Amino acid sequence: MSRTQRQELDARLRHAPQPSAPATIEEMRAGFAALMATFPLRADVTRTPATLAERPAVIVEPAARTAGPGTILYFHGGSFALGSPDTAMALTADLVARAGVRAISLDYRLAPEHPFPAAIEDCVRAYAALLEGGSDPSQIVFAGDSAGGGLSVTTCLAARDAGLPMPAGVVAFSPGLDHTRTGTSMRTKEEADPFFTMAGMEQTGRLYLAGQDPRQPLLVPAVLADLSGLPPLLLQVGTHEMLLDDAVRLAERARAAEVDVILDVTAGVPHVFQAYAGTLEEADQALDRAALFIRQRLASGA
Amino acid sequence: MSRTQRQELDARLRHAPQPSAPATIEEMRAGFAALMATFPLRADVTRTPATLAERPAVIVEPAARTAGPGTILYFHGGSFALGSPDTAMALTADLVARAGVRAISLDYRLAPEHPFPAAIEDCVRAYAALLEGGSDPSQIVFAGDSAGGGLSVTTCLAARDAGLPMPAGVVAFSPGLDHTRTGTSMRTKEEADPFFTMAGMEQTGRLYLAGQDPRQPLLVPAVLADLSGLPPLLLQVGTHEMLLDDAVRLAERARAAEVDVILDVTAGVPHVFQAYAGTLEEADQALDRAALFIRQRLASGA
């Protein structure tokens, strides 16, 4: 039974050996890459290195493009300071295979070398490059996890403000949407969250902010951004997450802005639980719901 | 484009001829039945009259049971005073065909002849009869629209409190979940809602309450009920609904009670917009999402 799977996963995460605090950003990146490499990569996708708007990227193709010629523009997680298309590849590939549509996963610039708003600039440029290359915006869906889930939303906002057309939809897994960390779940879920701590979030947050005032719409989209005109949103989040209220508050304000929004909450699962597909039934089912959402968004624009 | 479809539907509903206020409950029921008979019934389901726990019911079978042997226990809408399985049959049949699973739609007792809690008693008895007949609770999903969406939730609550096992899930289309009518959308959406008025809601509400105090969990599940132990919920609602906040508040409290809950909000569409499948793309897509949810819930228990 899946209730058991949720509890086993929680116990496993809590009893994982805790490495000593890494001293450098390079050590943090290596540790994150090693952690993410433990997630098995499915064999039925092909990966091709590419360049998009002068940034490295990886094109991820399903065995069968059952959803037609659309594109998922994917943004990996890693607190804006860690990660790459490779660290999110198992999850990206799983989404691609289920949706039957290719993804392009962008290697956007990271903090501290490149603080806010470098990542968003790269993501908007990548989207603009797809449009300039002839892609119809109705055939593009943004998706991302964690910090990348946040980028899937802020890239829409920045693209809209730059006069670009909106993509067909946004899928955000456990998005980070508030650099002021004011969500109630930041306190109420700190015990339940097996991954994050307030101290850890503040550490990576400082790298991304680099002394800038966080009270800006692109740093706090869950609270400060004008969401009008955004395409349909699918937000998936677990209740064992300090970031729960980031998604909850964005959904609330999206409804008020007359934006279609699905707030899909799974109880008792951690941050980006979709990564546990294959061992956690809720993960497989959440990814299948995300795949249906993507196919529906691409079909609406076809 | 679907944005156009939403606007056309809204204009059509607003310019519909307004009948003079009916004088009797029988006139109200006849008017509702005539309205609902205008929705086309798909041909690829079979309907068989039945009896369930001494109440009339209709078994609705898809052409192909692609989701296996499960059952949707369906509760029609009609403000607890109007309607029957027939008035919701177009929507029920559409859900059955898409989910690939049969439904049993219950003709529960109506107010004013049978005020609260008669409807809930009938629904719980129907569920208990399915269990006594050998159905596995993991192979039953409750679904309903409007008042019936409310019953899909309150029947769970009453069944839980009676010691019955929970069904596999609940699908509620635009559920009514607050007889105290305290949702903010009761005021903020009265202009946008083409169907309901506060006066109309109070009229049918009085019939159902029959002088009873509405401040009871089964009359205000969105605010007063203990939701712990409920199965996964899918709540679909439009933003052009006075009932929007009924679903929003239930979802909020379900999350707090560690219940899986999907709050699926479509902008600019009216109460039970799923009934407009075939002419409104959002309706077709929402029903397909509900069908996937039902298949996932039945698969989890298989």
Coordinates of C-alpha atoms in Angstrom, one line a residue:
Chain A
M1 CA 0.0 0.0 0.0
S2 CA 1.2 3.4 -0.8
R3 CA 0.7 4.9 2.7
T4 CA 3.5 2.4 3.6
Q5 CA 5.6 3.6 0.7
R6 CA 5.3 7.2 1.9
Q7 CA 6.4 6.3 5.4
E8 CA 9.3 4.2 4.2
L9 CA 10.6 7.0 2.1
D10 CA 10.3 9.4 4.9
A11 CA 12.2 7.1 7.3
R12 CA 14.9 6.4 4.6
L13 CA 15.5 10.1 4.1
R14 CA 15.7 10.8 7.8
H15 CA 18.3 8.1 8.5
A16 CA 20.5 9.0 5.5
P17 CA 24.1 9.7 6.6
Q18 CA 24.5 13.4 7.1
P19 CA 27.7 14.7 5.4
S20 CA 29.7 17.3 7.3
A21 CA 28.8 20.8 6.1
P22 CA 30.6 21.4 2.8
A23 CA 33.0 24.3 2.9
T24 CA 33.0 25.5 -0.7
I25 CA 30.4 26.0 -3.4
E26 CA 32.3 23.4 -5.5
E27 CA 31.9 20.8 -2.7
M28 CA 28.2 21.6 -2.5
R29 CA 27.8 21.2 -6.2
A30 CA 29.7 17.9 -6.2
G31 CA 27.6 16.6 -3.3
F32 CA 24.4 17.6 -5.0
A33 CA 25.4 15.9 -8.3
A34 CA 26.4 12.7 -6.4
L35 CA 23.0 12.7 -4.6
M36 CA 21.0 13.2 -7.8
A37 CA 23.1 10.6 -9.7
T38 CA 21.5 7.9 -7.4
F39 CA 18.2 8.3 -9.2
P40 CA 18.0 5.8 -12.0
L41 CA 17.7 7.2 -15.5
R42 CA 15.2 5.4 -17.8
A43 CA 16.7 4.0 -21.0
D44 CA 13.9 5.0 -23.4
V45 CA 14.9 8.6 -24.0
T46 CA 17.8 10.0 -26.0
R47 CA 19.9 12.9 -24.8
T48 CA 21.7 15.2 -27.1
P49 CA 23.9 18.1 -26.1
A50 CA 22.9 21.4 -27.6
T51 CA 23.3 25.2 -27.3
L52 CA 20.3 27.5 -26.7
A53 CA 20.8 31.3 -26.6
E54 CA 24.5 30.8 -26.0
R55 CA 24.0 28.5 -23.0
P56 CA 24.6 24.7 -22.9
A57 CA 21.4 22.6 -23.0
V58 CA 20.3 19.0 -23.4
I59 CA 17.6 17.9 -25.8
V60 CA 15.7 15.0 -24.3
E61 CA 13.7 13.0 -26.8
P62 CA 11.1 10.3 -26.0
A63 CA 11.1 7.0 -27.9
A64 CA 7.8 8.1 -29.4
R65 CA 6.6 11.7 -29.7
T66 CA 3.0 10.8 -28.9
A67 CA 2.1 14.4 -28.1
G68 CA 3.3 15.8 -31.4
P69 CA 6.0 18.3 -32.1
G70 CA 5.8 20.4 -28.9
T71 CA 8.6 21.2 -26.5
I72 CA 9.0 21.2 -22.7
L73 CA 11.5 23.9 -21.8
Y74 CA 12.8 22.4 -18.6
F75 CA 14.6 24.2 -15.7
H76 CA 16.5 22.1 -13.2
G77 CA 16.5 22.6 -9.4
G78 CA 19.4 23.3 -7.1
S79 CA 18.6 26.5 -5.1
F80 CA 19.9 28.7 -8.0
A81 CA 23.5 27.7 -7.0
L82 CA 23.7 24.0 -7.7
G83 CA 22.7 21.5 -10.4
S84 CA 22.6 21.2 -14.1
P85 CA 20.4 19.5 -16.7
D86 CA 22.2 16.3 -15.7
T87 CA 21.2 16.5 -12.0
A88 CA 17.5 16.7 -13.0
M89 CA 17.8 14.2 -15.9
A90 CA 16.1 11.2 -14.3
L91 CA 13.0 13.4 -13.5
T92 CA 13.1 15.2 -16.9
A93 CA 13.4 11.9 -18.8
D94 CA 10.5 10.5 -16.8
L95 CA 8.3 13.5 -17.7
V96 CA 9.3 13.4 -21.3
A97 CA 8.6 9.7 -21.7
R98 CA 5.2 10.0 -20.0
A99 CA 4.1 13.1 -21.9
G100 CA 5.4 11.9 -25.2
V101 CA 7.0 15.2 -26.0
R102 CA 10.7 16.3 -26.1
A103 CA 12.3 18.6 -23.6
I104 CA 15.1 21.1 -23.8
S105 CA 16.8 21.4 -20.4
L106 CA 18.7 24.6 -20.0
D107 CA 22.0 25.0 -18.2
Y108 CA 21.3 28.5 -16.9
R109 CA 23.9 30.5 -15.0
L110 CA 24.3 29.9 -11.3
A111 CA 25.0 31.9 -8.1
P112 CA 27.2 33.0 -6.5
E113 CA 29.2 33.6 -9.8
H114 CA 26.0 34.9 -11.4
P115 CA 23.4 36.1 -8.8
F116 CA 19.8 37.2 -9.5
P117 CA 18.5 37.9 -12.1
A118 CA 21.1 36.0 -14.3
A119 CA 19.2 32.7 -14.2
I120 CA 15.9 34.4 -15.2
E121 CA 17.7 36.3 -18.0
D122 CA 19.1 33.0 -19.4
C123 CA 15.7 31.3 -19.2
V124 CA 13.9 34.2 -21.0
R125 CA 16.6 34.3 -23.7
A126 CA 16.3 30.5 -24.2
Y127 CA 12.5 30.9 -24.6
A128 CA 13.0 33.8 -27.0
A129 CA 15.5 31.8 -29.0
L130 CA 12.9 29.0 -29.4
L131 CA 10.4 31.5 -30.7
E132 CA 12.9 33.1 -33.0
G133 CA 13.7 29.6 -34.3
G134 CA 10.1 29.2 -35.4
S135 CA 8.5 27.5 -32.4
D136 CA 4.9 28.4 -31.8
P137 CA 4.4 29.6 -28.2
S138 CA 1.3 27.4 -28.0
Q139 CA 3.6 24.4 -28.5
I140 CA 5.9 25.2 -25.6
V141 CA 5.3 24.3 -22.0
F142 CA 7.7 25.4 -19.2
A143 CA 8.5 22.9 -16.5
G144 CA 10.9 22.7 -13.6
D145 CA 11.5 21.5 -10.1
S146 CA 12.3 23.4 -6.9
A147 CA 14.3 26.5 -7.9
G148 CA 13.6 25.5 -11.5
G149 CA 9.9 25.4 -10.7
G150 CA 10.3 28.9 -9.5
L151 CA 12.0 29.8 -12.8
S152 CA 9.1 28.3 -14.8
V153 CA 6.9 30.9 -13.2
T154 CA 9.3 33.9 -13.1
T155 CA 10.4 33.2 -16.7
C156 CA 6.7 33.6 -17.7
L157 CA 6.5 36.9 -15.8
A158 CA 9.7 38.3 -17.3
A159 CA 8.7 37.1 -20.8
R160 CA 5.3 38.8 -20.5
D161 CA 6.9 42.0 -19.3
A162 CA 9.3 41.9 -22.2
G163 CA 6.4 41.6 -24.6
L164 CA 6.8 38.0 -25.5
P165 CA 3.8 35.8 -26.0
M166 CA 3.0 33.3 -23.2
P167 CA 3.8 29.6 -23.5
A168 CA 0.9 27.1 -23.4
G169 CA 1.4 26.2 -19.7
V170 CA 3.6 25.8 -16.7
V171 CA 4.3 22.7 -14.7
A172 CA 6.1 23.4 -11.4
F173 CA 7.2 20.6 -9.0
S174 CA 7.7 22.0 -5.5
P175 CA 8.5 25.5 -6.7
G176 CA 10.5 28.0 -4.6
L177 CA 8.6 31.3 -5.0
D178 CA 9.5 33.5 -2.1
H179 CA 13.0 34.6 -1.2
T180 CA 11.6 36.5 1.8
R181 CA 10.7 33.0 3.3
T182 CA 7.4 34.3 4.8
G183 CA 5.3 31.2 4.1
T184 CA 3.7 29.7 7.2
S185 CA 5.1 26.3 6.2
M186 CA 8.6 27.7 6.6
R187 CA 8.1 27.3 10.3
T188 CA 5.3 24.7 10.6
K189 CA 6.9 22.2 8.2
E190 CA 10.6 22.5 9.3
E191 CA 10.3 19.4 11.4
A192 CA 8.4 17.4 8.7
D193 CA 10.7 18.4 5.8
P194 CA 13.6 15.9 5.5
F195 CA 15.6 18.0 3.1
F196 CA 15.6 21.7 4.0
T197 CA 16.4 23.8 7.0
M198 CA 15.9 27.5 7.4
A199 CA 19.7 27.9 7.8
G200 CA 20.4 26.0 4.6
M201 CA 17.9 28.0 2.7
E202 CA 19.3 31.2 4.0
Q203 CA 22.8 30.1 2.9
T204 CA 21.9 29.5 -0.7
G205 CA 19.5 32.4 -0.7
R206 CA 22.4 34.7 0.2
L207 CA 24.3 33.5 -2.8
Y208 CA 21.5 34.2 -5.2
L209 CA 20.6 37.6 -3.7
A210 CA 24.2 38.8 -3.4
G211 CA 23.0 41.6 -1.2
Q212 CA 20.0 42.6 -3.3
D213 CA 16.7 43.4 -1.6
P214 CA 14.5 40.3 -1.9
R215 CA 11.3 42.3 -1.9
Q216 CA 10.9 42.2 -5.7
P217 CA 8.2 40.4 -7.8
L218 CA 10.7 38.1 -9.5
L219 CA 12.1 37.1 -6.1
V220 CA 8.8 36.7 -4.4
P221 CA 6.3 35.8 -7.2
A222 CA 4.1 34.0 -4.7
V223 CA 3.3 37.3 -3.0
L224 CA 4.5 40.3 -5.0
A225 CA 4.1 39.5 -8.7
D226 CA 1.2 40.5 -10.9
L227 CA 0.1 37.2 -12.3
S228 CA -2.4 38.4 -14.8
G229 CA -2.1 36.9 -18.3
L230 CA -0.2 33.8 -17.2
P231 CA -1.0 30.6 -18.9
P232 CA -2.5 27.6 -17.1
L233 CA -0.5 26.5 -14.1
L234 CA 0.0 23.0 -12.6
L235 CA 1.6 23.2 -9.2
Q236 CA 2.5 19.9 -7.5
V237 CA 3.8 19.9 -3.9
G238 CA 4.0 17.7 -0.8
T239 CA 2.8 18.5 2.7
H240 CA 6.2 17.5 4.1
E241 CA 7.8 20.6 2.6
M242 CA 8.8 24.0 4.0
L243 CA 8.0 25.3 0.5
L244 CA 4.3 24.1 0.6
D245 CA 3.0 27.6 1.1
D246 CA 5.0 29.0 -1.8
A247 CA 2.7 27.0 -4.1
V248 CA -0.4 27.5 -2.0
R249 CA 0.0 31.3 -2.1
L250 CA 0.8 31.4 -5.8
A251 CA -2.3 29.4 -6.5
E252 CA -4.4 31.7 -4.4
R253 CA -3.2 34.7 -6.3
A254 CA -3.4 33.0 -9.7
R255 CA -7.1 32.3 -9.0
A256 CA -7.7 35.9 -8.1
A257 CA -5.9 37.0 -11.3
E258 CA -8.3 34.7 -13.4
V259 CA -5.5 32.3 -14.3
D260 CA -6.3 28.6 -14.6
V261 CA -4.5 26.8 -11.8
I262 CA -4.3 23.3 -10.5
L263 CA -2.9 23.0 -7.0
D264 CA -2.1 19.3 -6.6
V265 CA -1.0 18.5 -3.1
T266 CA 0.1 15.0 -1.9
A267 CA 0.2 14.4 1.8
G268 CA 3.2 13.0 3.7
V269 CA 5.7 13.3 0.8
P270 CA 8.9 15.4 0.6
H271 CA 10.3 18.0 -1.8
V272 CA 10.2 17.0 -5.4
F273 CA 8.7 13.6 -4.5
Q274 CA 8.2 13.0 -8.2
A275 CA 11.8 12.0 -8.3
Y276 CA 10.9 8.8 -6.5
A277 CA 8.8 7.3 -9.3
G278 CA 9.2 3.6 -9.4
T279 CA 9.3 3.2 -5.7
L280 CA 6.6 5.6 -4.6
E281 CA 3.2 5.2 -6.3
E282 CA 2.3 8.8 -5.6
A283 CA 5.3 9.9 -7.6
D284 CA 4.3 7.9 -10.7
Q285 CA 0.7 9.1 -10.4
A286 CA 1.7 12.7 -10.0
L287 CA 4.0 12.5 -13.1
D288 CA 1.1 10.9 -15.1
R289 CA -1.1 13.9 -14.1
A290 CA 1.6 16.3 -15.2
A291 CA 2.0 14.5 -18.5
L292 CA -1.8 14.7 -19.1
F293 CA -1.7 18.4 -18.3
I294 CA 1.2 19.0 -20.8
R295 CA -0.6 17.0 -23.5
Q296 CA -3.8 19.0 -22.9
R297 CA -2.0 22.3 -23.1
L298 CA -0.2 21.4 -26.3
A299 CA -3.5 20.1 -27.8
S300 CA -5.3 23.3 -26.9
G301 CA -2.9 25.3 -29.1
A302 CA -2.6 22.9 -31.9
Chain B
M1 CA -9.6 29.4 -29.3
S2 CA -10.9 28.3 -26.0
R3 CA -10.8 31.8 -24.4
T4 CA -13.5 32.7 -27.0
Q5 CA -15.5 29.6 -26.1
R6 CA -15.5 30.7 -22.4
Q7 CA -16.8 34.1 -23.4
E8 CA -19.4 32.8 -25.7
L9 CA -20.8 30.5 -23.1
D10 CA -20.9 33.3 -20.6
A11 CA -22.8 35.5 -23.0
R12 CA -25.2 32.8 -23.9
L13 CA -26.0 32.0 -20.3
R14 CA -26.6 35.7 -19.5
H15 CA -28.9 36.3 -22.4
A16 CA -31.0 33.2 -21.8
P17 CA -34.7 34.0 -21.3
Q18 CA -35.4 34.2 -17.6
P19 CA -38.5 32.4 -16.6
S20 CA -40.8 34.0 -14.1
A21 CA -40.1 32.8 -10.6
P22 CA -41.8 29.4 -10.2
A23 CA -44.3 29.2 -7.5
T24 CA -44.1 25.6 -6.4
I25 CA -41.4 23.0 -5.8
E26 CA -43.0 20.9 -8.6
E27 CA -42.6 23.8 -11.0
M28 CA -39.0 24.3 -9.9
R29 CA -38.3 20.5 -10.5
A30 CA -39.9 20.5 -13.9
G31 CA -38.0 23.6 -14.9
F32 CA -34.7 22.1 -13.8
A33 CA -35.4 18.8 -15.5
A34 CA -36.3 20.7 -18.7
L35 CA -33.0 22.7 -18.5
M36 CA -30.9 19.7 -17.9
A37 CA -32.6 17.7 -20.7
T38 CA -31.0 20.2 -23.2
F39 CA -27.6 18.6 -22.6
P40 CA -27.0 15.9 -25.2
L41 CA -26.6 12.4 -23.8
R42 CA -23.8 10.4 -25.5
A43 CA -24.8 7.1 -27.1
D44 CA -22.0 4.9 -26.0
V45 CA -23.3 4.1 -22.5
T46 CA -26.1 1.9 -21.3
R47 CA -28.5 2.9 -18.5
T48 CA -30.2 0.3 -16.4
P49 CA -32.7 1.1 -13.6
A50 CA -31.8 -0.5 -10.3
T51 CA -32.5 -0.3 -6.6
L52 CA -29.8 0.4 -4.0
A53 CA -30.6 0.4 -0.3
E54 CA -34.3 0.8 -1.1
R55 CA -33.8 3.9 -3.3
P56 CA -34.1 4.0 -7.0
A57 CA -30.8 4.3 -8.9
V58 CA -29.5 4.0 -12.4
I59 CA -26.5 1.9 -13.4
V60 CA -24.5 3.6 -16.1
E61 CA -22.1 1.3 -18.0
P62 CA -19.4 2.4 -20.5
A63 CA -19.1 0.6 -23.8
A64 CA -15.7 -0.7 -22.5
R65 CA -14.7 -1.1 -18.9
T66 CA -11.1 0.0 -19.5
A67 CA -10.6 0.8 -15.8
G68 CA -11.6 -2.6 -14.6
P69 CA -14.4 -3.6 -12.2
G70 CA -14.6 -0.4 -10.1
T71 CA -17.7 1.7 -9.4
I72 CA -18.4 5.4 -9.3
L73 CA -21.1 6.1 -6.8
Y74 CA -22.6 9.3 -8.3
F75 CA -24.7 12.0 -6.6
H76 CA -26.6 14.4 -8.8
G77 CA -27.0 18.1 -8.3
G78 CA -30.0 20.2 -7.7
S79 CA -29.6 22.1 -4.4
F80 CA -30.8 19.1 -2.4
A81 CA -34.4 19.9 -3.6
L82 CA -34.4 19.3 -7.3
G83 CA -33.0 16.7 -9.8
S84 CA -32.5 13.0 -10.2
P85 CA -30.0 10.7 -11.8
D86 CA -31.7 11.6 -15.1
T87 CA -31.0 15.4 -14.7
A88 CA -27.2 14.6 -14.3
M89 CA -27.1 11.8 -16.8
A90 CA -25.3 13.6 -19.6
L91 CA -22.5 14.5 -17.3
T92 CA -22.5 11.1 -15.5
A93 CA -22.4 9.3 -18.8
D94 CA -19.5 11.5 -20.0
L95 CA -17.5 10.8 -16.9
V96 CA -18.3 7.0 -17.2
A97 CA -17.2 6.8 -20.8
R98 CA -14.0 8.7 -20.2
A99 CA -13.0 6.9 -17.0
G100 CA -13.9 3.5 -18.5
V101 CA -15.7 2.5 -15.3
R102 CA -19.4 2.1 -14.4
A103 CA -21.4 4.4 -12.2
I104 CA -24.4 3.9 -10.0
S105 CA -26.3 7.2 -9.7
L106 CA -28.5 7.4 -6.7
D107 CA -31.9 8.9 -6.5
Y108 CA -31.6 10.2 -2.9
R109 CA -34.5 11.8 -1.0
L110 CA -35.0 15.5 -1.6
A111 CA -36.2 18.5 0.4
P112 CA -38.6 19.9 1.4
E113 CA -40.3 16.5 1.8
H114 CA -37.1 15.1 3.3
P115 CA -34.8 17.8 4.7
F116 CA -31.3 17.4 6.1
P117 CA -29.9 14.8 6.8
A118 CA -32.1 12.5 4.7
A119 CA -30.0 12.8 1.6
I120 CA -26.8 12.0 3.4
E121 CA -28.4 9.1 5.1
D122 CA -29.5 7.7 1.7
C123 CA -26.0 8.1 0.3
V124 CA -24.4 6.4 3.2
R125 CA -26.9 3.5 3.0
A126 CA -26.2 3.2 -0.7
Y127 CA -22.5 3.0 0.0
A128 CA -23.0 0.5 2.8
A129 CA -25.1 -1.6 0.5
L130 CA -22.3 -1.7 -2.1
L131 CA -19.9 -2.9 0.6
E132 CA -22.4 -5.5 1.9
G133 CA -22.8 -6.7 -1.7
G134 CA -19.1 -7.5 -1.8
S135 CA -17.6 -4.4 -3.3
D136 CA -14.1 -3.5 -2.1
P137 CA -14.0 0.1 -0.8
S138 CA -10.8 0.5 -2.7
Q139 CA -12.8 -0.1 -5.9
I140 CA -15.4 2.7 -5.2
V141 CA -15.0 6.4 -6.0
F142 CA -17.6 8.9 -5.0
A143 CA -18.4 11.6 -7.5
G144 CA -21.0 14.3 -7.8
D145 CA -21.9 17.8 -9.0
S146 CA -23.1 20.9 -7.1
A147 CA -25.2 19.6 -4.1
G148 CA -24.1 16.1 -5.2
G149 CA -20.4 17.3 -5.0
G150 CA -21.2 18.3 -1.4
L151 CA -22.7 14.9 -0.8
S152 CA -19.6 13.1 -2.1
V153 CA -17.7 14.8 0.7
T154 CA -20.3 14.6 3.5
T155 CA -21.1 11.0 2.7
C156 CA -17.4 10.2 3.3
L157 CA -17.6 12.1 6.6
A158 CA -20.7 10.3 7.7
A159 CA -19.4 6.9 6.6
R160 CA -16.2 7.5 8.5
D161 CA -18.1 8.4 11.6
A162 CA -20.2 5.3 11.2
G163 CA -17.1 3.2 11.2
L164 CA -17.2 2.3 7.5
P165 CA -14.0 2.1 5.5
M166 CA -13.3 5.0 3.1
P167 CA -13.8 4.8 -0.6
A168 CA -10.7 5.2 -2.9
G169 CA -11.4 8.8 -3.7
V170 CA -13.8 11.7 -4.2
V171 CA -14.5 13.8 -7.3
A172 CA -16.5 16.9 -6.7
F173 CA -17.6 19.2 -9.5
S174 CA -18.4 22.7 -8.1
P175 CA -19.4 21.3 -4.7
G176 CA -21.7 23.1 -2.3
L177 CA -20.0 22.8 1.1
D178 CA -21.3 25.6 3.3
H179 CA -24.9 26.2 4.2
T180 CA -23.9 29.3 6.3
R181 CA -22.8 30.9 2.9
T182 CA -19.8 32.6 4.5
G183 CA -17.4 32.2 1.5
T184 CA -16.0 35.5 0.2
S185 CA -17.0 34.4 -3.3
M186 CA -20.7 34.5 -2.2
R187 CA -20.4 38.2 -2.4
T188 CA -17.4 38.8 -4.8
K189 CA -18.7 36.4 -7.5
E190 CA -22.4 37.2 -7.4
E191 CA -22.1 39.4 -10.5
A192 CA -19.9 36.9 -12.4
D193 CA -22.0 33.9 -11.6
P194 CA -24.6 33.4 -14.3
F195 CA -26.7 30.8 -12.4
F196 CA -26.9 31.6 -8.7
T197 CA -28.1 34.5 -6.6
M198 CA -28.0 34.8 -2.9
A199 CA -31.8 34.9 -2.8
G200 CA -32.1 31.7 -4.8
M201 CA -29.6 29.9 -2.7
E202 CA -31.3 31.0 0.5
Q203 CA -34.7 29.8 -0.9
T204 CA -33.5 26.2 -1.6
G205 CA -31.3 26.3 1.5
R206 CA -34.3 26.9 3.7
L207 CA -36.0 23.9 2.2
Y208 CA -33.1 21.6 3.0
L209 CA -32.5 23.1 6.5
A210 CA -36.2 23.1 7.5
G211 CA -35.4 25.3 10.5
Q212 CA -32.3 23.4 11.6
D213 CA -29.2 25.2 12.7
P214 CA -26.8 25.2 9.7
R215 CA -23.7 25.4 12.0
Q216 CA -23.1 21.6 11.8
P217 CA -20.1 19.8 10.2
L218 CA -22.3 18.0 7.7
L219 CA -23.9 21.3 6.6
V220 CA -20.6 23.3 6.6
P221 CA -18.0 20.7 5.8
A222 CA -15.8 23.4 4.2
V223 CA -15.4 25.0 7.6
L224 CA -16.6 22.9 10.5
A225 CA -15.9 19.3 9.6
D226 CA -12.9 17.2 10.8
L227 CA -11.5 16.1 7.5
S228 CA -8.8 13.6 8.8
G229 CA -8.8 10.2 7.2
L230 CA -10.6 11.3 4.1
P231 CA -9.4 9.7 0.8
P232 CA -7.8 11.7 -2.0
L233 CA -10.0 14.5 -3.2
L234 CA -10.3 16.1 -6.6
L235 CA -12.2 19.4 -6.5
Q236 CA -13.0 21.1 -9.8
V237 CA -14.5 24.6 -9.8
G238 CA -14.8 27.7 -12.0
T239 CA -13.9 31.3 -11.0
H240 CA -17.4 32.5 -12.2
E241 CA -19.0 30.8 -9.2
M242 CA -20.4 32.0 -5.9
L243 CA -19.4 28.5 -4.7
L244 CA -15.7 28.9 -5.6
D245 CA -14.6 29.5 -2.0
D246 CA -16.5 26.4 -0.8
A247 CA -14.0 24.3 -2.7
V248 CA -11.1 26.6 -1.9
R249 CA -11.7 26.4 1.9
L250 CA -12.2 22.6 1.8
A251 CA -9.0 22.2 0.0
E252 CA -7.2 24.4 2.5
R253 CA -8.5 22.3 5.4
A254 CA -7.8 19.0 3.7
R255 CA -4.2 20.0 3.2
A256 CA -4.0 20.8 6.9
A257 CA -5.5 17.4 7.7
E258 CA -2.9 15.6 5.6
V259 CA -5.4 14.6 3.0
D260 CA -4.3 14.4 -0.7
V261 CA -6.2 17.1 -2.5
I262 CA -6.2 18.5 -6.0
L263 CA -7.9 21.9 -6.3
D264 CA -8.4 22.3 -10.0
V265 CA -9.7 25.8 -10.9
T266 CA -10.7 27.0 -14.4
A267 CA -11.0 30.7 -14.9
G268 CA -14.0 32.4 -16.4
V269 CA -16.3 29.4 -16.4
P270 CA -19.6 28.8 -14.6
H271 CA -21.0 26.3 -12.1
V272 CA -20.5 22.7 -13.2
F273 CA -18.9 23.8 -16.5
Q274 CA -18.0 20.2 -17.2
A275 CA -21.6 19.8 -18.5
Y276 CA -20.6 21.9 -21.5
A277 CA -18.2 19.2 -22.8
G278 CA -18.3 19.2 -26.6
T279 CA -18.7 22.9 -26.9
L280 CA -16.2 24.1 -24.3
E281 CA -12.7 22.7 -24.5
E282 CA -12.1 23.3 -20.8
A283 CA -15.0 21.1 -20.0
D284 CA -13.6 18.2 -22.0
Q285 CA -10.2 18.6 -20.5
A286 CA -11.5 18.9 -17.0
L287 CA -13.4 15.6 -17.4
D288 CA -10.4 13.9 -18.8
R289 CA -8.4 15.0 -15.7
A290 CA -11.2 13.6 -13.5
A291 CA -11.2 10.4 -15.5
L292 CA -7.5 10.0 -14.9
F293 CA -7.9 10.7 -11.2
I294 CA -10.6 8.0 -11.0
R295 CA -8.4 5.5 -12.8
Q296 CA -5.5 6.3 -10.6
R297 CA -7.5 5.9 -7.4
L298 CA -8.9 2.5 -8.6
A299 CA -5.5 1.3 -9.7
S300 CA -4.0 2.2 -6.2
G301 CA -6.4 -0.1 -4.5
A302 CA -6.2 -2.9 -7.1

